[in-house]
Amino acid sequence: MLDAAVPGLAGATMRAKLLCLHRYATEGTARRTRAVWSHLCLGCHYHQYEIGPAHDQVHVWRVEVGELVEELAS
């Protein structure tokens, strides 16, 4: 989406893309996107001795991602 709309962004890191997002979407959408990205990263990178994310948490994140994809596509 954003990669195709902005030349040169395809090679950028996700962190860089998230920092630029407020220029292409509302501040609220950019903030929600950064928050859910942070939650997903933490959920995917937990240690063996830590408790991973609960099924309900993952479901909420998935719903949030779906809403953000629809919002950013429009």
PDB file of C-alpha atoms in Angstrom:
ATOM      1  CA  MET A   1       0.000   0.000   0.000  1.00  0.00           C
ATOM      2  CA  LEU A   2       2.218   2.766   1.294  1.00  0.00           C
ATOM      3  CA  ASP A   3       5.243   1.188  -0.397  1.00  0.00           C
ATOM      4  CA  ALA A   4       3.619   1.571  -3.819  1.00  0.00           C
ATOM      5  CA  ALA A   5       2.435   5.121  -3.131  1.00  0.00           C
ATOM      6  CA  VAL A   6       5.787   6.482  -1.962  1.00  0.00           C
ATOM      7  CA  PRO A   7       8.865   5.968  -4.170  1.00  0.00           C
ATOM      8  CA  GLY A   8      11.854   4.519  -2.324  1.00  0.00           C
ATOM      9  CA  LEU A   9       9.872   3.359   0.685  1.00  0.00           C
ATOM     10  CA  ALA A  10       9.933  -0.320  -0.290  1.00  0.00           C
ATOM     11  CA  GLY A  11      13.521  -0.650   0.982  1.00  0.00           C
ATOM     12  CA  ALA A  12      12.860   1.193   4.245  1.00  0.00           C
ATOM     13  CA  THR A  13      12.629  -0.551   7.599  1.00  0.00           C
ATOM     14  CA  MET A  14       9.258  -0.949   9.273  1.00  0.00           C
ATOM     15  CA  ARG A  15      10.378   1.502  11.955  1.00  0.00           C
ATOM     16  CA  ALA A  16      11.047   4.139   9.292  1.00  0.00           C
ATOM     17  CA  LYS A  17       7.691   3.439   7.640  1.00  0.00           C
ATOM     18  CA  LEU A  18       5.871   3.810  10.952  1.00  0.00           C
ATOM     19  CA  LEU A  19       7.646   7.103  11.620  1.00  0.00           C
ATOM     20  CA  CYS A  20       6.484   8.411   8.214  1.00  0.00           C
ATOM     21  CA  LEU A  21       2.919   7.128   8.486  1.00  0.00           C
ATOM     22  CA  HIS A  22       1.516  10.258  10.169  1.00  0.00           C
ATOM     23  CA  ARG A  23       2.197  12.121   6.892  1.00  0.00           C
ATOM     24  CA  TYR A  24      -0.050   9.735   4.925  1.00  0.00           C
ATOM     25  CA  ALA A  25      -2.752   8.924   7.481  1.00  0.00           C
ATOM     26  CA  THR A  26      -4.400  10.635  10.419  1.00  0.00           C
ATOM     27  CA  GLU A  27      -2.413  10.915  13.629  1.00  0.00           C
ATOM     28  CA  GLY A  28      -4.894   8.579  15.335  1.00  0.00           C
ATOM     29  CA  THR A  29      -4.440   5.910  12.673  1.00  0.00           C
ATOM     30  CA  ALA A  30      -0.666   6.271  12.819  1.00  0.00           C
ATOM     31  CA  ARG A  31      -0.734   5.976  16.614  1.00  0.00           C
ATOM     32  CA  ARG A  32      -2.983   2.870  16.512  1.00  0.00           C
ATOM     33  CA  THR A  33      -0.719   1.301  13.888  1.00  0.00           C
ATOM     34  CA  ARG A  34       2.426   1.892  15.950  1.00  0.00           C
ATOM     35  CA  ALA A  35       0.717   0.514  19.054  1.00  0.00           C
ATOM     36  CA  VAL A  36      -0.515  -2.695  17.434  1.00  0.00           C
ATOM     37  CA  TRP A  37       2.883  -3.195  15.727  1.00  0.00           C
ATOM     38  CA  SER A  38       4.569  -2.880  19.115  1.00  0.00           C
ATOM     39  CA  HIS A  39       2.163  -5.393  20.694  1.00  0.00           C
ATOM     40  CA  LEU A  40       2.684  -7.852  17.844  1.00  0.00           C
ATOM     41  CA  CYS A  41       6.463  -7.559  18.102  1.00  0.00           C
ATOM     42  CA  LEU A  42       6.395  -8.182  21.842  1.00  0.00           C
ATOM     43  CA  GLY A  43       3.971 -11.066  21.361  1.00  0.00           C
ATOM     44  CA  CYS A  44       6.226 -12.721  18.806  1.00  0.00           C
ATOM     45  CA  HIS A  45       9.518 -12.231  20.658  1.00  0.00           C
ATOM     46  CA  TYR A  46       8.924 -13.574  24.131  1.00  0.00           C
ATOM     47  CA  HIS A  47      11.397 -15.931  25.842  1.00  0.00           C
ATOM     48  CA  GLN A  48      10.798 -19.572  26.703  1.00  0.00           C
ATOM     49  CA  TYR A  49      10.483 -18.738  30.384  1.00  0.00           C
ATOM     50  CA  GLU A  50       7.902 -16.001  29.750  1.00  0.00           C
ATOM     51  CA  ILE A  51       4.209 -16.499  29.203  1.00  0.00           C
ATOM     52  CA  GLY A  52       3.239 -15.776  25.628  1.00  0.00           C
ATOM     53  CA  PRO A  53       0.225 -13.763  24.559  1.00  0.00           C
ATOM     54  CA  ALA A  54      -3.185 -15.219  25.335  1.00  0.00           C
ATOM     55  CA  HIS A  55      -5.516 -16.306  22.553  1.00  0.00           C
ATOM     56  CA  ASP A  56      -7.836 -13.393  23.349  1.00  0.00           C
ATOM     57  CA  GLN A  57      -4.978 -10.902  23.035  1.00  0.00           C
ATOM     58  CA  VAL A  58      -3.971 -12.273  19.648  1.00  0.00           C
ATOM     59  CA  HIS A  59      -7.593 -12.113  18.491  1.00  0.00           C
ATOM     60  CA  VAL A  60      -7.870  -8.442  19.525  1.00  0.00           C
ATOM     61  CA  TRP A  61      -4.630  -7.627  17.681  1.00  0.00           C
ATOM     62  CA  ARG A  62      -5.864  -9.439  14.590  1.00  0.00           C
ATOM     63  CA  VAL A  63      -9.131  -7.481  14.586  1.00  0.00           C
ATOM     64  CA  GLU A  64      -7.200  -4.226  15.054  1.00  0.00           C
ATOM     65  CA  VAL A  65      -4.881  -5.056  12.152  1.00  0.00           C
ATOM     66  CA  GLY A  66      -7.878  -5.831   9.932  1.00  0.00           C
ATOM     67  CA  GLU A  67      -9.480  -2.497  10.786  1.00  0.00           C
ATOM     68  CA  LEU A  68      -6.233  -0.622  10.152  1.00  0.00           C
ATOM     69  CA  VAL A  69      -5.702  -2.354   6.791  1.00  0.00           C
ATOM     70  CA  GLU A  70      -9.193  -1.308   5.689  1.00  0.00           C
ATOM     71  CA  GLU A  71      -8.663   2.230   6.959  1.00  0.00           C
ATOM     72  CA  LEU A  72      -5.277   2.630   5.284  1.00  0.00           C
ATOM     73  CA  ALA A  73      -6.523   1.132   2.001  1.00  0.00           C
ATOM     74  CA  SER A  74      -9.221   3.780   1.640  1.00  0.00           C
TER      75      SER A  74
END
